[in-house]
Coordinates of C-alpha atoms in Angstrom, one line a residue:
Chain A
M1 CA -23.7 -23.5 1.7
T2 CA -25.1 -24.5 4.8
R3 CA -21.8 -24.2 6.7
L4 CA -21.3 -20.7 5.1
V5 CA -24.7 -19.5 6.3
R6 CA -24.1 -21.0 9.7
A7 CA -20.6 -19.1 9.9
E8 CA -22.7 -15.7 8.7
W9 CA -25.1 -16.4 11.9
T10 CA -21.9 -17.0 14.0
K11 CA -20.5 -13.6 12.9
L12 CA -24.0 -11.8 13.5
F13 CA -24.4 -13.2 16.9
T14 CA -21.1 -12.9 18.2
T15 CA -21.3 -9.2 18.4
R16 CA -23.8 -6.9 19.8
V17 CA -25.1 -5.1 16.9
W18 CA -28.0 -7.4 16.4
L19 CA -29.2 -7.0 20.0
A20 CA -28.9 -3.2 19.6
M21 CA -31.0 -3.2 16.4
L22 CA -33.5 -5.6 17.9
I23 CA -34.1 -3.3 21.0
A24 CA -34.2 -0.3 18.6
A25 CA -36.7 -2.0 16.5
A26 CA -39.0 -2.9 19.3
V27 CA -38.8 0.6 21.0
L28 CA -39.5 2.4 17.4
T29 CA -42.5 0.0 16.6
A30 CA -44.0 0.4 20.0
G31 CA -43.4 4.2 20.0
F32 CA -44.9 4.7 16.6
A33 CA -48.1 2.3 17.5
A34 CA -48.5 4.3 20.6
L35 CA -48.2 7.5 18.9
M36 CA -51.1 6.4 16.3
T37 CA -53.1 5.2 19.4
A38 CA -52.9 8.4 21.2
F39 CA -53.8 10.6 18.2
A40 CA -56.4 8.1 16.9
G41 CA -59.8 10.0 16.2
N42 CA -58.2 13.4 16.8
P43 CA -59.4 15.7 14.2
D44 CA -56.3 17.5 13.7
S45 CA -54.3 14.2 13.2
G46 CA -56.5 13.0 10.4
L47 CA -56.2 9.7 12.0
P48 CA -59.2 7.2 12.1
P49 CA -60.5 6.7 15.5
V50 CA -60.0 3.6 17.6
G51 CA -62.1 0.7 16.8
T52 CA -62.3 1.2 13.1
A53 CA -60.5 -1.1 10.8
E54 CA -58.6 1.7 9.2
F55 CA -57.0 2.5 12.6
E56 CA -56.3 -0.9 13.5
Q57 CA -54.6 -1.6 10.2
T58 CA -52.5 1.7 10.4
A59 CA -51.4 1.0 14.0
L60 CA -50.6 -2.7 13.3
A61 CA -48.4 -1.7 10.2
Q62 CA -46.2 0.3 12.4
A63 CA -43.4 -2.3 12.4
S64 CA -42.8 -1.5 9.1
G65 CA -41.0 1.7 10.1
A66 CA -38.1 -0.5 11.6
T67 CA -37.2 -1.4 8.0
I68 CA -34.8 1.4 8.3
L69 CA -33.0 -0.8 11.0
T70 CA -33.1 -4.0 9.3
I71 CA -31.6 -2.5 6.0
I72 CA -28.8 -0.9 8.3
L73 CA -28.3 -4.7 9.7
G74 CA -27.9 -6.1 6.3
I75 CA -25.6 -3.0 5.3
I76 CA -23.4 -3.7 8.5
G77 CA -23.4 -7.6 7.7
A78 CA -22.0 -7.1 4.3
T79 CA -19.8 -4.1 4.9
Q80 CA -18.0 -5.2 8.2
E81 CA -16.0 -7.6 6.2
Y82 CA -14.4 -4.4 4.5
R83 CA -14.4 -2.2 7.6
H84 CA -12.7 -4.7 9.7
R85 CA -10.6 -6.2 6.9
T86 CA -12.1 -9.5 7.6
A87 CA -12.8 -9.9 3.9
T88 CA -9.2 -11.4 3.9
P89 CA -9.8 -14.5 6.0
T90 CA -13.5 -14.7 4.8
F91 CA -12.4 -14.8 1.1
L92 CA -9.3 -17.0 2.1
T93 CA -11.7 -19.5 3.4
T94 CA -14.2 -19.2 0.7
P95 CA -12.2 -18.1 -2.6
R96 CA -15.4 -18.2 -4.5
R97 CA -16.8 -15.0 -3.3
G98 CA -20.2 -15.1 -5.0
R99 CA -20.9 -18.0 -2.3
V100 CA -20.3 -15.4 0.4
V101 CA -22.7 -13.2 -0.9
V102 CA -25.4 -15.6 -1.4
A103 CA -24.8 -17.0 2.2
K104 CA -25.1 -13.5 3.5
L105 CA -28.4 -13.0 1.7
I106 CA -29.7 -16.3 3.0
A107 CA -28.5 -15.9 6.6
Y108 CA -29.7 -12.3 7.0
A109 CA -33.2 -13.0 5.4
L110 CA -33.6 -16.0 7.9
A111 CA -32.2 -14.1 10.7
A112 CA -34.7 -11.1 10.0
V113 CA -37.6 -13.5 10.5
P114 CA -37.4 -13.7 14.2
F115 CA -36.5 -10.0 14.3
A116 CA -39.7 -9.3 12.3
V117 CA -41.8 -11.4 14.4
V118 CA -40.6 -9.7 17.7
A119 CA -41.2 -6.2 16.0
V120 CA -44.8 -7.1 14.8
L121 CA -45.7 -8.7 18.1
V122 CA -44.3 -5.7 20.1
G123 CA -46.5 -3.4 17.9
Y124 CA -49.4 -5.7 18.2
V125 CA -49.1 -6.0 21.9
T126 CA -48.9 -2.2 22.3
V127 CA -51.9 -1.3 20.2
V128 CA -53.9 -4.2 22.0
I129 CA -53.1 -2.6 25.5
Y130 CA -53.3 0.9 24.5
A131 CA -56.3 0.9 22.3
G132 CA -58.0 -1.4 24.6
A133 CA -57.6 1.1 27.1
R134 CA -59.0 3.6 25.0
G135 CA -62.1 1.3 24.4
A136 CA -61.5 -1.4 21.6
A137 CA -58.6 -3.7 21.3
P138 CA -58.1 -5.0 17.7
S139 CA -59.0 -8.6 17.1
L140 CA -57.0 -10.7 14.8
T141 CA -59.3 -10.1 11.5
A142 CA -58.0 -11.3 8.3
D143 CA -57.1 -7.9 7.2
N144 CA -55.2 -7.2 10.6
L145 CA -53.2 -10.4 10.2
E146 CA -52.2 -9.5 6.7
V147 CA -51.1 -6.2 7.4
M148 CA -49.0 -7.7 10.3
L149 CA -47.6 -10.2 7.9
T150 CA -46.7 -7.8 5.1
S151 CA -45.0 -5.5 7.7
G152 CA -43.0 -8.4 8.8
L153 CA -42.1 -9.4 5.4
A154 CA -41.1 -5.9 4.6
L155 CA -38.6 -6.1 7.5
V156 CA -37.1 -9.4 6.2
I157 CA -36.9 -7.9 2.5
Y158 CA -35.0 -4.7 3.6
A159 CA -32.4 -6.8 5.4
V160 CA -31.9 -8.5 2.1
I161 CA -31.5 -5.2 0.4
G162 CA -29.0 -3.9 3.0
V163 CA -26.9 -7.1 2.3
G164 CA -27.2 -6.4 -1.7
L165 CA -26.4 -2.6 -1.0
G166 CA -23.5 -3.3 1.3
A167 CA -22.0 -5.9 -1.1
L168 CA -22.2 -3.2 -4.0
L169 CA -21.0 -0.2 -1.8
R170 CA -18.5 -1.9 0.4
N171 CA -18.1 1.3 2.5
Q172 CA -20.1 1.1 5.7
V173 CA -20.7 4.5 6.5
G174 CA -21.3 5.6 2.9
A175 CA -23.8 2.8 2.3
I176 CA -25.8 3.7 5.5
V177 CA -25.8 7.4 4.7
A178 CA -26.7 6.6 1.1
A179 CA -29.7 4.4 2.3
L180 CA -31.0 7.0 4.7
V181 CA -30.5 9.8 2.4
Y182 CA -32.5 8.0 -0.4
L183 CA -35.0 6.7 1.6
F184 CA -36.0 9.9 3.6
V185 CA -34.9 12.7 1.2
V186 CA -34.8 11.4 -2.5
E187 CA -37.7 9.4 -2.4
G188 CA -39.9 11.9 -0.6
V189 CA -39.0 14.4 -3.1
I190 CA -40.0 11.9 -6.0
R191 CA -43.2 11.1 -4.3
S192 CA -44.3 14.6 -3.8
I193 CA -43.4 16.1 -7.4
P194 CA -46.3 15.4 -9.7
A195 CA -43.9 15.0 -12.6
T196 CA -42.0 12.0 -11.0
S197 CA -44.7 10.7 -8.6
G198 CA -45.9 8.3 -11.4
A199 CA -42.4 6.6 -11.0
Y200 CA -42.7 6.3 -7.4
K201 CA -44.6 3.1 -7.1
W202 CA -41.6 1.3 -9.1
L203 CA -39.2 2.5 -6.3
P204 CA -38.2 0.8 -3.2
G205 CA -40.3 3.3 -1.1
G206 CA -43.2 2.9 -3.3
G207 CA -42.8 -0.9 -3.0
L208 CA -42.6 -0.6 0.9
E209 CA -45.9 1.6 0.9
A210 CA -47.7 -0.8 -1.4
M211 CA -46.9 -3.5 1.2
T212 CA -47.9 -1.7 4.2
A213 CA -49.7 1.3 3.5
T214 CA -53.3 1.7 4.7
V215 CA -54.1 5.3 4.3
D216 CA -54.7 6.8 0.9
G217 CA -51.5 8.0 -1.0
P218 CA -50.2 8.0 -4.5
E219 CA -50.9 5.3 -6.9
L220 CA -49.1 2.0 -5.8
L221 CA -48.4 -1.7 -6.8
G222 CA -50.4 -4.4 -5.0
A223 CA -49.0 -5.4 -1.5
W224 CA -47.6 -8.7 -3.0
Q225 CA -46.1 -6.9 -6.2
G226 CA -44.5 -4.5 -4.0
G227 CA -42.8 -7.0 -2.0
F228 CA -41.5 -8.8 -5.2
L229 CA -40.3 -5.6 -6.4
L230 CA -38.3 -5.0 -3.2
L231 CA -36.9 -8.2 -3.2
G232 CA -36.0 -7.7 -6.8
Y233 CA -34.0 -4.6 -5.8
G234 CA -32.1 -6.4 -3.2
L235 CA -31.2 -9.2 -5.4
L236 CA -30.3 -6.8 -8.1
A237 CA -27.9 -4.9 -5.8
A238 CA -26.4 -8.2 -4.6
L239 CA -25.8 -9.3 -8.1
L240 CA -24.4 -6.0 -9.1
G241 CA -22.2 -6.1 -5.9
T242 CA -20.9 -9.6 -6.7
F243 CA -19.7 -8.8 -10.2
L244 CA -18.7 -5.2 -9.9
S245 CA -17.4 -4.9 -6.1
V246 CA -17.0 -8.3 -4.3
R247 CA -14.6 -9.4 -7.2
R248 CA -12.4 -6.6 -7.0
D249 CA -8.8 -6.9 -5.4
V250 CA -8.7 -7.3 -1.5
V251 CA -5.5 -5.3 -0.8
Chain B
M1 CA 4.7 -10.3 33.3
G2 CA 2.2 -7.7 34.6
G3 CA -1.0 -9.7 34.5
P4 CA -2.0 -13.3 34.2
I5 CA -2.4 -12.9 30.4
D6 CA 0.2 -11.4 28.3
D7 CA 2.0 -11.8 25.2
D8 CA 4.5 -14.1 26.8
E9 CA 2.5 -17.2 27.9
E10 CA 4.0 -20.7 27.6
C11 CA 3.3 -22.1 24.1
D12 CA 2.9 -25.5 23.2
I13 CA 4.6 -26.6 20.0
P14 CA 2.4 -29.2 18.5
T15 CA 4.3 -32.6 18.3
A16 CA 2.8 -35.4 16.6
T17 CA 0.6 -33.6 14.1
T18 CA 1.3 -33.6 10.4
A19 CA -0.6 -31.5 7.9
A20 CA -4.0 -32.8 6.6
T21 CA -2.6 -33.1 3.0
G22 CA 0.7 -34.2 2.0
P23 CA 3.7 -31.8 1.0
V24 CA 2.8 -29.2 -1.3
R25 CA 5.1 -27.2 -3.6
V26 CA 4.1 -23.7 -4.4
E27 CA 5.0 -22.3 -7.8
V28 CA 4.9 -18.8 -8.9
R29 CA 5.3 -17.9 -12.6
G30 CA 5.5 -14.7 -14.4
L31 CA 3.4 -12.7 -12.0
T32 CA 2.7 -9.2 -13.2
K33 CA 0.6 -6.5 -11.5
S34 CA -0.2 -2.7 -11.9
F35 CA -2.3 -0.6 -9.8
G36 CA -3.1 2.2 -12.1
A37 CA 0.0 3.6 -13.6
V38 CA 2.1 1.9 -10.9
R39 CA 3.7 -1.2 -11.8
A40 CA 3.8 -3.2 -8.4
V41 CA 5.3 -6.6 -9.5
T42 CA 7.0 -7.7 -12.9
D43 CA 7.2 -11.0 -14.4
L44 CA 8.0 -12.5 -11.2
G45 CA 8.6 -16.3 -10.5
F46 CA 10.0 -18.5 -7.9
T47 CA 9.3 -21.9 -6.2
V48 CA 8.7 -22.7 -2.5
E49 CA 9.6 -26.1 -1.5
P50 CA 8.1 -28.3 1.2
G51 CA 10.2 -29.0 4.3
Q52 CA 11.9 -25.9 4.2
V53 CA 11.5 -22.1 5.4
T54 CA 11.6 -19.9 2.5
G55 CA 12.2 -16.2 3.3
F56 CA 10.5 -13.7 0.9
L57 CA 12.6 -10.6 1.2
G58 CA 12.9 -7.0 -0.2
P59 CA 12.6 -3.4 1.0
N60 CA 9.2 -2.0 1.8
G61 CA 7.3 -1.2 -1.3
A62 CA 9.0 -4.1 -3.4
G63 CA 5.9 -5.8 -3.7
K64 CA 5.9 -8.6 -1.4
T65 CA 2.3 -7.9 0.0
T66 CA 1.0 -7.6 -3.4
T67 CA 2.8 -10.9 -4.5
L68 CA 1.4 -12.8 -1.6
R69 CA -2.1 -11.7 -2.1
M70 CA -1.9 -12.8 -5.7
V71 CA -0.6 -16.1 -4.6
L72 CA -3.6 -16.5 -2.2
G73 CA -6.2 -15.2 -4.9
L74 CA -7.1 -12.0 -3.2
I75 CA -5.6 -9.9 -5.8
R76 CA -5.9 -10.6 -9.6
P77 CA -2.6 -10.7 -11.4
D78 CA -2.3 -9.0 -14.8
T79 CA -0.6 -11.9 -16.0
G80 CA 1.0 -15.0 -14.5
T81 CA 0.0 -17.7 -12.1
A82 CA 0.6 -19.0 -8.6
T83 CA -0.3 -22.7 -7.9
F84 CA -0.1 -25.2 -5.0
D85 CA 0.9 -28.4 -6.7
G86 CA -0.3 -27.2 -9.8
V87 CA -3.7 -25.8 -8.6
P88 CA -4.5 -22.1 -8.4
Y89 CA -5.8 -20.9 -4.9
A90 CA -9.4 -20.3 -6.2
D91 CA -9.7 -23.8 -7.3
L92 CA -8.5 -25.6 -4.2
P93 CA -11.1 -28.1 -3.3
D94 CA -10.4 -27.4 0.5
P95 CA -8.3 -24.3 0.6
V96 CA -8.3 -23.9 4.3
R97 CA -6.8 -27.4 4.8
T98 CA -4.1 -26.7 2.2
V99 CA -3.1 -23.3 2.8
G100 CA -3.1 -21.1 6.0
A101 CA -2.2 -17.3 5.7
V102 CA -1.3 -14.6 8.1
L103 CA -1.6 -11.4 6.3
E104 CA -2.6 -8.2 8.1
T105 CA -4.3 -8.7 11.4
A106 CA -7.8 -8.8 10.5
F107 CA -10.9 -9.2 13.0
H108 CA -14.0 -7.6 14.4
P109 CA -12.9 -5.8 17.6
G110 CA -16.0 -6.6 19.4
R111 CA -15.7 -10.4 18.8
S112 CA -14.0 -12.7 21.1
G113 CA -10.8 -14.4 19.8
R114 CA -12.4 -17.7 20.2
N115 CA -15.6 -16.6 18.3
H116 CA -13.5 -15.3 15.6
L117 CA -12.0 -18.5 15.0
R118 CA -15.2 -20.3 15.1
V119 CA -16.6 -18.3 12.4
Y120 CA -13.7 -19.9 10.2
C121 CA -14.3 -23.4 11.6
R122 CA -17.9 -22.9 10.5
A123 CA -17.3 -21.6 7.2
A124 CA -14.5 -24.3 6.5
G125 CA -16.6 -27.1 7.9
L126 CA -14.0 -27.7 10.7
P127 CA -15.1 -29.1 14.0
I128 CA -15.8 -26.1 16.3
E129 CA -13.1 -27.6 18.8
R130 CA -10.4 -26.7 16.5
A131 CA -10.8 -23.1 17.8
D132 CA -9.6 -24.0 21.2
E133 CA -6.8 -26.2 19.9
V134 CA -5.2 -23.4 18.0
L135 CA -5.5 -20.9 20.9
V136 CA -3.7 -23.3 22.8
Q137 CA -1.0 -23.9 20.0
V138 CA -0.4 -20.1 19.8
G139 CA -0.2 -19.5 23.6
L140 CA -3.7 -17.5 23.6
A141 CA -5.7 -20.1 25.5
D142 CA -6.5 -17.8 28.5
A143 CA -7.4 -14.8 26.3
G144 CA -9.7 -16.8 24.0
N145 CA -12.9 -15.2 25.6
R146 CA -11.7 -11.6 25.5
R147 CA -12.8 -9.3 22.8
A148 CA -10.0 -9.2 20.1
G149 CA -10.1 -5.2 20.2
S150 CA -8.6 -5.5 23.6
Y151 CA -5.6 -7.5 22.4
S152 CA -2.1 -6.3 22.4
L153 CA -0.3 -6.3 19.0
G154 CA 1.5 -9.3 19.8
M155 CA -1.5 -11.1 20.7
R156 CA -3.1 -9.9 17.4
Q157 CA -0.4 -11.5 15.3
R158 CA -0.9 -14.8 17.4
L159 CA -4.6 -14.8 16.5
A160 CA -3.9 -14.3 13.0
L161 CA -1.4 -17.4 13.1
A162 CA -4.2 -19.3 15.0
T163 CA -6.6 -18.6 12.2
A164 CA -4.0 -19.8 9.6
L165 CA -3.5 -23.1 11.5
L166 CA -7.3 -24.0 11.8
G167 CA -7.2 -26.3 8.9
D168 CA -3.8 -27.9 9.8
P169 CA -2.5 -26.7 6.4
A170 CA 0.4 -28.1 4.2
V171 CA 1.6 -24.7 3.6
L172 CA 1.7 -21.6 5.7
V173 CA 2.2 -18.0 4.0
L174 CA 3.2 -15.3 6.5
D175 CA 3.5 -11.6 5.6
E176 CA 5.8 -9.8 8.1
P177 CA 4.7 -12.0 11.2
A178 CA 7.3 -10.6 13.6
N179 CA 5.7 -7.1 13.4
G180 CA 4.4 -6.4 16.8
L181 CA 5.7 -9.3 18.4
D182 CA 8.3 -9.0 21.4
P183 CA 11.7 -10.5 21.2
E184 CA 10.5 -13.4 23.2
G185 CA 7.4 -13.9 20.8
I186 CA 9.9 -13.7 17.8
Q187 CA 12.1 -16.2 19.3
W188 CA 9.2 -18.4 19.8
L189 CA 7.8 -17.8 16.0
R190 CA 11.1 -18.8 14.8
G191 CA 11.1 -22.1 16.5
F192 CA 7.7 -22.7 15.6
L193 CA 8.1 -22.2 12.0
R194 CA 11.3 -24.2 11.8
H195 CA 9.4 -27.1 13.5
L196 CA 6.4 -26.8 11.0
A197 CA 8.8 -27.2 8.2
H198 CA 11.8 -29.5 9.4
E199 CA 9.9 -31.8 11.7
Q200 CA 6.5 -31.6 10.0
G201 CA 7.4 -31.2 6.3
R202 CA 5.2 -28.3 5.8
T203 CA 5.7 -25.5 3.1
V204 CA 6.6 -22.2 4.8
L205 CA 6.9 -19.0 3.1
V206 CA 7.8 -15.9 5.5
S207 CA 8.3 -12.4 4.3
S208 CA 10.3 -9.7 5.8
H209 CA 11.9 -6.4 5.0
L210 CA 14.9 -7.2 7.2
L211 CA 17.1 -10.2 6.3
S212 CA 18.6 -10.2 10.0
E213 CA 15.1 -10.9 11.3
V214 CA 14.9 -14.1 9.3
E215 CA 18.3 -15.2 8.6
Q216 CA 18.5 -17.7 11.4
T217 CA 15.2 -19.0 10.6
V218 CA 15.1 -19.6 6.7
D219 CA 16.7 -22.4 4.7
R220 CA 16.1 -20.5 1.3
V221 CA 15.6 -16.9 0.2
V222 CA 13.7 -15.3 -2.6
I223 CA 14.7 -11.5 -2.6
V224 CA 12.7 -9.1 -4.5
G225 CA 13.4 -5.4 -5.4
A226 CA 11.1 -3.1 -7.3
G227 CA 8.7 -5.9 -7.9
R228 CA 11.2 -8.0 -9.6
L229 CA 13.2 -11.1 -8.6
V230 CA 16.6 -10.3 -7.9
R231 CA 18.0 -13.5 -6.2
E232 CA 16.4 -17.0 -5.4
G233 CA 18.7 -19.6 -3.7
S234 CA 19.6 -21.4 -0.6
M235 CA 20.7 -19.5 2.4
S236 CA 24.0 -21.3 2.6
D237 CA 24.8 -19.9 -1.1
L238 CA 23.9 -16.5 0.0
R239 CA 26.2 -16.8 3.1
A240 CA 28.9 -18.3 0.8
G241 CA 28.8 -15.4 -1.4
A242 CA 28.7 -12.9 1.3
D243 CA 32.1 -14.0 2.9
G244 CA 34.1 -10.5 3.0
A245 CA 31.4 -8.5 1.6
G246 CA 30.9 -6.7 4.5
T247 CA 32.5 -3.3 5.6
V248 CA 35.4 -3.3 8.1
L249 CA 36.5 -0.3 10.2
V250 CA 40.0 0.1 10.8
R251 CA 41.9 2.8 13.0
S252 CA 45.6 3.3 12.7
P253 CA 48.0 6.2 13.2
E254 CA 49.3 5.2 9.9
A255 CA 46.0 4.9 8.0
G256 CA 47.2 6.5 5.0
R257 CA 49.9 4.1 4.6
L258 CA 47.5 1.1 4.9
A259 CA 45.2 2.7 2.5
E260 CA 47.9 2.9 -0.1
A261 CA 48.7 -0.9 0.5
L262 CA 45.1 -1.9 0.2
R263 CA 44.5 0.4 -2.8
A264 CA 47.3 -1.2 -4.5
D265 CA 45.6 -4.6 -4.0
G266 CA 42.5 -3.2 -5.8
V267 CA 40.5 -2.8 -2.4
Q268 CA 37.6 -0.3 -2.3
L269 CA 38.1 2.1 1.0
A270 CA 37.4 5.4 2.5
L271 CA 40.0 7.2 4.3
D272 CA 39.0 9.8 6.9
G273 CA 41.9 10.9 9.2
T274 CA 43.1 7.9 11.1
A275 CA 40.1 5.8 10.2
L276 CA 39.5 3.6 7.2
T277 CA 36.4 2.1 6.1
V278 CA 37.1 -1.1 3.9
T279 CA 34.6 -2.9 1.9
G280 CA 35.0 -6.6 0.4
R281 CA 37.6 -7.8 2.7
T282 CA 37.6 -9.8 6.0
T283 CA 39.0 -8.6 9.1
D284 CA 41.6 -11.5 8.8
E285 CA 42.8 -10.5 5.3
I286 CA 43.2 -6.7 6.3
G287 CA 45.0 -7.6 9.4
A288 CA 47.4 -9.8 7.6
R289 CA 47.9 -6.8 5.1
A290 CA 48.6 -4.6 7.9
F291 CA 51.0 -6.8 9.4
A292 CA 52.8 -7.4 6.1
A293 CA 53.2 -3.6 5.4
G294 CA 54.3 -3.1 9.1
V295 CA 51.4 -0.8 10.0
E296 CA 50.3 -0.5 13.5
L297 CA 46.4 -1.0 14.0
H298 CA 44.5 0.6 17.0
E299 CA 41.1 -1.1 16.1
L300 CA 40.0 -3.5 13.5
R301 CA 36.3 -4.6 13.6
S302 CA 33.7 -5.7 11.4
R303 CA 30.8 -2.9 11.0
T304 CA 28.4 -4.5 8.9
S305 CA 27.9 -8.2 8.3
G306 CA 28.7 -9.6 4.7
L307 CA 25.1 -11.1 4.5
E308 CA 23.6 -7.6 5.4
E309 CA 25.9 -5.9 2.6
I310 CA 24.9 -8.4 0.0
Y311 CA 21.3 -7.8 0.9
F312 CA 21.5 -4.2 0.7
Q313 CA 23.5 -4.4 -2.7
L314 CA 20.8 -6.6 -4.1
T315 CA 18.0 -4.4 -3.2
A316 CA 19.6 -0.9 -3.2
G317 CA 18.1 1.1 -5.8
Q318 CA 15.4 -1.1 -6.2
G319 CA 13.1 0.4 -3.6
Q320 CA 12.1 3.9 -3.6
F321 CA 15.5 5.5 -3.0
A322 CA 17.9 5.2 -5.8
A323 CA 21.4 4.3 -4.2
P324 CA 24.8 5.3 -5.8
T325 CA 26.3 2.1 -5.7
A326 CA 23.6 0.3 -7.7
G327 CA 24.6 1.0 -11.4
T328 CA 22.0 -1.8 -12.6
A329 CA 19.2 -0.1 -10.7
V330 CA 16.0 0.2 -12.6
P331 CA 14.1 3.3 -11.7
E332 CA 10.6 2.3 -10.3
G333 CA 7.7 2.2 -12.6
A334 CA 10.1 2.0 -15.4
A335 CA 8.4 0.1 -18.2
R336 CA 10.2 -2.3 -20.5

């Protein structure tokens, strides 16, 4: 299994997708963190002012916005085998295909850790500099550290979800579009309609919000419960993918 | 040719190396596969022996690629088995060291040829240096650092072959490997495959839709039509049966008289003015008959080789087009 994980890392780091995603994650995190800081305390924005614990936790959680990038990274990692038809040499090398899926889950989860560290640190540095300039740089309180940790973990778990989703759907463009539409449209609707909002906390978006949200919203699970819920979704997709999709004929 | 890197670099044929595992026999038994309502392969069985190059022949759509993918565990057959010394591909303890396969050319266009090979070195637990060794073997050493997306068709075929050679396998399976190769590359490939089989005792199975493409390379043939086996045997047997099976073109001012003489012998022919197209007789036999009948000849030449004719007859009507000559043809998709 170690060699299969290393093979997946070789695949990941010998094309430029990871770098593009890392840069995008850093830019996205820095941008959102700066935006939060800029409008902190602005009465129209509803954001708490610089220096409060609420502001700091909100601003430091912005790395979680890059979950959209780690899920895409995972989707690409799983679906590129079909898109570029390398599923053939991959499954010739490893005829027990379930092992390939497991190796991808492990490889992308581990590769997402430094990715998450970079994104969270970029967010932190942005807030320290900008909020510091506005009067109060956040310190590393326990609450601040926790929100940074859960944001980073969310990035890692979303990479796992991406691999599982990609293994299940096989089609790269289809899987990315499905993920974006679901996360940005479907969940938004479910969250806002009273009849369905009770189910929201059990959905992937609800799990993410449970992990990272700091402002008041709908009823949610605890942060750690949300994390396990998300991980469960990722592993469920991977399991379904292994039995329904990955085992299908490679023609 | 044009640049320093092209399809026609010098290639080192490996010399003293032998396969990591001993000789391996491939046995295919009763393979059947349908895709929806379309029957692709029906009760197909054959054997591929070590130390020989076996040609897997048939018209396009005859089920060759489907069969090879079933042999390699990529497609699950409805019934039947394919084994390597008795072991199905999926159960091989070390598939890369036992079997190497060249199917379609599959790689990420943004990854260099060398890194593509390194991925499979890692996955198979092979030393990473094998990537460079096989690049030299197939003549891609200078192109290893280039993105595979920039490779020519011939270079892609060579990269696919390099991938197959990584594990120094006892069995090599190649699906239409000559596609995209220039004449020099094809010549090189023929020598390479013969060397792997004859000198190193490996088992080589190579598919083609053209007999002429492989007739100088292969020792045995497995011919399929419409997903069924139509002929399995040695190339020399096929040649022996093909003597005189070709068509011969004859031009004569007395074509009608020669046609009568030949028809009297029960020879099949077509008469068109002063031209005769004769099937099933050699030029020698027709020349002798003309001489005996006192007919003047202006031209006497072989139009298609007997081998091509035999191949055509074996596979005609078995592909997508029903040929009038094939009385035994089974319509495609017909269930039995």
